[in-house]
């Protein structure tokens, strides 16, 4: 009977990438943004969140159009968000590298940034409809976009939902 390594000889190479890929660089930028979001305001008083976090009123009325993309690289620093940050960084690492191998780095970067812009537009529509003034900070929209694109390309891939329940990726997404 063949062993698991004999059946899937390319699995280690395909799921664990340690080279400089677009996905790994995006994760690194998110980690640096997470660290800077916590350090710069507290130690030096630099309002990094005011400059890069997406707020519809500031972004459109003050022409801070870079915030449509940069909000996904700065993060809120608290314990609950750190758990979600690590989880989403792991998802981006796991599925982003495989999707990048299929699509190429340019297309993955365009996909990531377009979902970041889509997340900002959706949050902007919510802010105008509800009158809310809460700024958007997170990598959730682009990571979910990468996960959705990967699930649409590989709908039958088995995963462990919540690391326990085996199911197909398209059902989990």
PDB file of C-alpha atoms in Angstrom:
ATOM      1  CA  UNK A   1       0.000   0.000   0.000  1.00  0.00           C
ATOM      2  CA  UNK A   2       1.498   3.375  -0.994  1.00  0.00           C
ATOM      3  CA  UNK A   3       2.225   5.950   1.671  1.00  0.00           C
ATOM      4  CA  UNK A   4       0.799   9.460   1.717  1.00  0.00           C
ATOM      5  CA  UNK A   5       4.122  10.910   0.549  1.00  0.00           C
ATOM      6  CA  UNK A   6       4.169   8.572  -2.449  1.00  0.00           C
ATOM      7  CA  UNK A   7       0.619   9.523  -3.442  1.00  0.00           C
ATOM      8  CA  UNK A   8       1.157  13.283  -3.104  1.00  0.00           C
ATOM      9  CA  UNK A   9       4.824  13.991  -3.855  1.00  0.00           C
ATOM     10  CA  UNK A  10       4.222  17.673  -4.702  1.00  0.00           C
ATOM     11  CA  UNK A  11       2.052  18.504  -1.693  1.00  0.00           C
ATOM     12  CA  UNK A  12       4.805  19.996   0.475  1.00  0.00           C
ATOM     13  CA  UNK A  13       6.001  22.196  -2.368  1.00  0.00           C
ATOM     14  CA  UNK A  14       2.500  23.312  -3.305  1.00  0.00           C
ATOM     15  CA  UNK A  15       1.208  24.217   0.145  1.00  0.00           C
ATOM     16  CA  UNK A  16       4.292  25.522   1.906  1.00  0.00           C
ATOM     17  CA  UNK A  17       6.003  28.320   0.020  1.00  0.00           C
ATOM     18  CA  UNK A  18       8.828  30.212   1.692  1.00  0.00           C
ATOM     19  CA  UNK A  19      10.042  32.188  -1.300  1.00  0.00           C
ATOM     20  CA  UNK A  20       9.236  35.786  -2.140  1.00  0.00           C
ATOM     21  CA  UNK A  21       5.814  35.539  -3.697  1.00  0.00           C
ATOM     22  CA  UNK A  22       3.273  38.283  -4.058  1.00  0.00           C
ATOM     23  CA  UNK A  23       1.144  36.616  -1.394  1.00  0.00           C
ATOM     24  CA  UNK A  24       3.995  36.425   1.107  1.00  0.00           C
ATOM     25  CA  UNK A  25       4.850  40.085   0.445  1.00  0.00           C
ATOM     26  CA  UNK A  26       1.188  41.067   1.015  1.00  0.00           C
ATOM     27  CA  UNK A  27       1.208  39.173   4.306  1.00  0.00           C
ATOM     28  CA  UNK A  28       4.449  40.894   5.306  1.00  0.00           C
ATOM     29  CA  UNK A  29       2.988  44.321   4.488  1.00  0.00           C
ATOM     30  CA  UNK A  30      -0.064  43.483   6.587  1.00  0.00           C
ATOM     31  CA  UNK A  31       2.121  42.403   9.520  1.00  0.00           C
ATOM     32  CA  UNK A  32       4.194  45.606   9.264  1.00  0.00           C
ATOM     33  CA  UNK A  33       0.978  47.645   9.061  1.00  0.00           C
ATOM     34  CA  UNK A  34      -0.375  45.828  12.108  1.00  0.00           C
ATOM     35  CA  UNK A  35       2.791  46.567  14.082  1.00  0.00           C
ATOM     36  CA  UNK A  36       2.982  50.200  12.961  1.00  0.00           C
ATOM     37  CA  UNK A  37      -0.715  50.722  13.741  1.00  0.00           C
ATOM     38  CA  UNK A  38       0.005  49.733  17.321  1.00  0.00           C
ATOM     39  CA  UNK A  39       3.390  51.382  17.842  1.00  0.00           C
ATOM     40  CA  UNK A  40       3.341  54.732  16.043  1.00  0.00           C
ATOM     41  CA  UNK A  41       0.183  56.207  17.621  1.00  0.00           C
ATOM     42  CA  UNK A  42       1.089  55.107  21.152  1.00  0.00           C
ATOM     43  CA  UNK A  43       4.793  55.921  21.239  1.00  0.00           C
ATOM     44  CA  UNK A  44       5.147  58.853  18.878  1.00  0.00           C
ATOM     45  CA  UNK A  45       1.618  60.197  18.462  1.00  0.00           C
ATOM     46  CA  UNK A  46       1.651  59.698  14.679  1.00  0.00           C
ATOM     47  CA  UNK A  47      -1.972  59.297  13.516  1.00  0.00           C
ATOM     48  CA  UNK A  48      -1.347  56.445  11.094  1.00  0.00           C
ATOM     49  CA  UNK A  49      -4.945  55.247  11.282  1.00  0.00           C
ATOM     50  CA  UNK A  50      -6.243  58.703  10.321  1.00  0.00           C
ATOM     51  CA  UNK A  51      -4.021  58.696   7.254  1.00  0.00           C
ATOM     52  CA  UNK A  52      -4.573  55.161   5.973  1.00  0.00           C
ATOM     53  CA  UNK A  53      -7.837  53.808   7.437  1.00  0.00           C
ATOM     54  CA  UNK A  54     -10.857  54.144   5.168  1.00  0.00           C
ATOM     55  CA  UNK A  55     -13.509  56.598   6.214  1.00  0.00           C
ATOM     56  CA  UNK A  56     -15.961  57.512   3.469  1.00  0.00           C
ATOM     57  CA  UNK A  57     -16.270  61.135   4.447  1.00  0.00           C
ATOM     58  CA  UNK A  58     -12.506  61.700   4.618  1.00  0.00           C
ATOM     59  CA  UNK A  59     -11.689  59.652   1.540  1.00  0.00           C
ATOM     60  CA  UNK A  60     -14.189  61.293  -0.781  1.00  0.00           C
ATOM     61  CA  UNK A  61     -14.625  64.805   0.620  1.00  0.00           C
ATOM     62  CA  UNK A  62     -10.912  65.355   1.373  1.00  0.00           C
ATOM     63  CA  UNK A  63      -9.726  63.481  -1.756  1.00  0.00           C
ATOM     64  CA  UNK A  64      -7.818  60.800   0.161  1.00  0.00           C
ATOM     65  CA  UNK A  65      -8.375  58.242  -2.555  1.00  0.00           C
ATOM     66  CA  UNK A  66      -5.420  56.086  -1.451  1.00  0.00           C
ATOM     67  CA  UNK A  67      -7.546  55.012   1.508  1.00  0.00           C
ATOM     68  CA  UNK A  68      -9.616  52.797  -0.817  1.00  0.00           C
ATOM     69  CA  UNK A  69      -6.610  50.451  -0.942  1.00  0.00           C
ATOM     70  CA  UNK A  70      -4.459  51.233   2.093  1.00  0.00           C
ATOM     71  CA  UNK A  71      -7.113  50.497   4.714  1.00  0.00           C
ATOM     72  CA  UNK A  72      -6.468  46.792   4.257  1.00  0.00           C
ATOM     73  CA  UNK A  73      -2.847  47.200   5.374  1.00  0.00           C
ATOM     74  CA  UNK A  74      -3.485  48.957   8.713  1.00  0.00           C
ATOM     75  CA  UNK A  75      -5.152  47.050  11.499  1.00  0.00           C
ATOM     76  CA  UNK A  76      -6.840  47.676  14.805  1.00  0.00           C
ATOM     77  CA  UNK A  77      -4.650  46.497  17.657  1.00  0.00           C
ATOM     78  CA  UNK A  78      -6.604  44.566  20.262  1.00  0.00           C
ATOM     79  CA  UNK A  79      -6.705  40.947  21.365  1.00  0.00           C
ATOM     80  CA  UNK A  80      -9.910  39.942  19.557  1.00  0.00           C
ATOM     81  CA  UNK A  81      -8.720  41.430  16.296  1.00  0.00           C
ATOM     82  CA  UNK A  82      -5.306  39.771  16.618  1.00  0.00           C
ATOM     83  CA  UNK A  83      -6.971  36.358  16.616  1.00  0.00           C
ATOM     84  CA  UNK A  84      -8.839  37.187  13.408  1.00  0.00           C
ATOM     85  CA  UNK A  85      -5.722  38.756  11.905  1.00  0.00           C
ATOM     86  CA  UNK A  86      -3.667  35.588  12.439  1.00  0.00           C
ATOM     87  CA  UNK A  87      -6.497  33.433  11.079  1.00  0.00           C
ATOM     88  CA  UNK A  88      -6.883  35.563   7.934  1.00  0.00           C
ATOM     89  CA  UNK A  89      -3.121  35.764   7.401  1.00  0.00           C
ATOM     90  CA  UNK A  90      -3.014  31.956   7.547  1.00  0.00           C
ATOM     91  CA  UNK A  91      -5.863  31.719   5.019  1.00  0.00           C
ATOM     92  CA  UNK A  92      -4.078  34.155   2.721  1.00  0.00           C
ATOM     93  CA  UNK A  93      -0.840  32.197   3.087  1.00  0.00           C
ATOM     94  CA  UNK A  94      -2.471  28.843   2.459  1.00  0.00           C
ATOM     95  CA  UNK A  95      -4.818  29.636  -0.411  1.00  0.00           C
ATOM     96  CA  UNK A  96      -3.143  32.764  -1.779  1.00  0.00           C
ATOM     97  CA  UNK A  97       0.088  30.970  -2.647  1.00  0.00           C
ATOM     98  CA  UNK A  98      -1.774  28.210  -4.467  1.00  0.00           C
ATOM     99  CA  UNK A  99      -3.935  30.718  -6.320  1.00  0.00           C
ATOM    100  CA  UNK A 100      -0.871  32.762  -7.200  1.00  0.00           C
ATOM    101  CA  UNK A 101       0.757  29.685  -8.710  1.00  0.00           C
ATOM    102  CA  UNK A 102      -2.346  29.213 -10.900  1.00  0.00           C
ATOM    103  CA  UNK A 103      -2.976  32.861 -11.832  1.00  0.00           C
ATOM    104  CA  UNK A 104       0.422  34.501 -11.560  1.00  0.00           C
ATOM    105  CA  UNK A 105       1.555  37.292  -9.244  1.00  0.00           C
ATOM    106  CA  UNK A 106       0.139  40.196 -11.259  1.00  0.00           C
ATOM    107  CA  UNK A 107      -3.337  38.768 -11.489  1.00  0.00           C
ATOM    108  CA  UNK A 108      -3.341  37.867  -7.801  1.00  0.00           C
ATOM    109  CA  UNK A 109      -2.267  41.392  -6.860  1.00  0.00           C
ATOM    110  CA  UNK A 110      -4.999  42.866  -9.064  1.00  0.00           C
ATOM    111  CA  UNK A 111      -7.506  40.473  -7.488  1.00  0.00           C
ATOM    112  CA  UNK A 112      -6.385  41.376  -3.950  1.00  0.00           C
ATOM    113  CA  UNK A 113      -6.444  45.130  -4.552  1.00  0.00           C
ATOM    114  CA  UNK A 114      -9.755  45.026  -6.417  1.00  0.00           C
ATOM    115  CA  UNK A 115     -11.388  43.208  -3.509  1.00  0.00           C
ATOM    116  CA  UNK A 116      -9.863  45.775  -1.151  1.00  0.00           C
ATOM    117  CA  UNK A 117     -11.434  48.557  -3.241  1.00  0.00           C
ATOM    118  CA  UNK A 118     -14.711  46.628  -3.350  1.00  0.00           C
ATOM    119  CA  UNK A 119     -14.672  46.305   0.452  1.00  0.00           C
ATOM    120  CA  UNK A 120     -14.107  50.058   0.772  1.00  0.00           C
ATOM    121  CA  UNK A 121     -16.949  50.814  -1.640  1.00  0.00           C
ATOM    122  CA  UNK A 122     -19.308  48.467   0.193  1.00  0.00           C
ATOM    123  CA  UNK A 123     -18.371  50.025   3.530  1.00  0.00           C
ATOM    124  CA  UNK A 124     -18.770  53.486   2.000  1.00  0.00           C
ATOM    125  CA  UNK A 125     -22.267  52.635   0.811  1.00  0.00           C
ATOM    126  CA  UNK A 126     -23.064  51.364   4.298  1.00  0.00           C
ATOM    127  CA  UNK A 127     -21.703  54.539   5.884  1.00  0.00           C
ATOM    128  CA  UNK A 128     -23.793  56.787   3.650  1.00  0.00           C
ATOM    129  CA  UNK A 129     -26.933  54.679   4.145  1.00  0.00           C
ATOM    130  CA  UNK A 130     -26.624  54.401   7.925  1.00  0.00           C
ATOM    131  CA  UNK A 131     -24.949  57.705   8.769  1.00  0.00           C
ATOM    132  CA  UNK A 132     -22.193  55.830  10.590  1.00  0.00           C
ATOM    133  CA  UNK A 133     -18.723  57.326  10.921  1.00  0.00           C
ATOM    134  CA  UNK A 134     -16.795  54.159  11.819  1.00  0.00           C
ATOM    135  CA  UNK A 135     -13.574  53.762   9.854  1.00  0.00           C
ATOM    136  CA  UNK A 136     -12.748  50.526   8.060  1.00  0.00           C
ATOM    137  CA  UNK A 137      -9.617  48.663   9.159  1.00  0.00           C
ATOM    138  CA  UNK A 138      -8.968  45.135   8.085  1.00  0.00           C
ATOM    139  CA  UNK A 139      -7.741  42.693   5.551  1.00  0.00           C
ATOM    140  CA  UNK A 140     -11.015  40.753   5.657  1.00  0.00           C
ATOM    141  CA  UNK A 141     -12.447  41.849   2.285  1.00  0.00           C
ATOM    142  CA  UNK A 142      -9.348  41.097   0.168  1.00  0.00           C
ATOM    143  CA  UNK A 143      -8.650  37.818   1.961  1.00  0.00           C
ATOM    144  CA  UNK A 144     -12.242  36.707   1.519  1.00  0.00           C
ATOM    145  CA  UNK A 145     -11.973  37.652  -2.156  1.00  0.00           C
ATOM    146  CA  UNK A 146      -8.861  35.525  -2.579  1.00  0.00           C
ATOM    147  CA  UNK A 147     -10.550  32.669  -0.730  1.00  0.00           C
ATOM    148  CA  UNK A 148     -13.660  32.955  -2.907  1.00  0.00           C
ATOM    149  CA  UNK A 149     -11.590  33.013  -6.109  1.00  0.00           C
ATOM    150  CA  UNK A 150      -9.701  29.922  -4.968  1.00  0.00           C
ATOM    151  CA  UNK A 151     -12.926  28.162  -4.004  1.00  0.00           C
ATOM    152  CA  UNK A 152     -14.436  28.888  -7.419  1.00  0.00           C
ATOM    153  CA  UNK A 153     -11.339  27.473  -9.131  1.00  0.00           C
ATOM    154  CA  UNK A 154     -11.159  24.383  -6.852  1.00  0.00           C
ATOM    155  CA  UNK A 155     -14.692  23.740  -5.552  1.00  0.00           C
ATOM    156  CA  UNK A 156     -14.149  20.073  -4.680  1.00  0.00           C
ATOM    157  CA  UNK A 157     -11.031  20.606  -2.537  1.00  0.00           C
ATOM    158  CA  UNK A 158     -11.538  19.082   0.907  1.00  0.00           C
ATOM    159  CA  UNK A 159     -10.739  21.228   3.948  1.00  0.00           C
ATOM    160  CA  UNK A 160     -11.264  21.060   7.683  1.00  0.00           C
ATOM    161  CA  UNK A 161     -13.849  23.695   8.569  1.00  0.00           C
ATOM    162  CA  UNK A 162     -12.869  25.248  11.920  1.00  0.00           C
ATOM    163  CA  UNK A 163      -9.984  22.745  11.831  1.00  0.00           C
ATOM    164  CA  UNK A 164     -12.425  19.953  12.786  1.00  0.00           C
ATOM    165  CA  UNK A 165     -15.287  19.388  10.305  1.00  0.00           C
ATOM    166  CA  UNK A 166     -14.283  17.921   6.910  1.00  0.00           C
ATOM    167  CA  UNK A 167     -16.150  19.517   4.007  1.00  0.00           C
ATOM    168  CA  UNK A 168     -15.670  20.813   0.490  1.00  0.00           C
ATOM    169  CA  UNK A 169     -14.137  24.286   0.172  1.00  0.00           C
ATOM    170  CA  UNK A 170     -16.982  25.802  -1.826  1.00  0.00           C
ATOM    171  CA  UNK A 171     -19.454  24.778   0.890  1.00  0.00           C
ATOM    172  CA  UNK A 172     -17.263  26.208   3.631  1.00  0.00           C
ATOM    173  CA  UNK A 173     -16.898  29.540   1.860  1.00  0.00           C
TER     174      UNK A 173
END
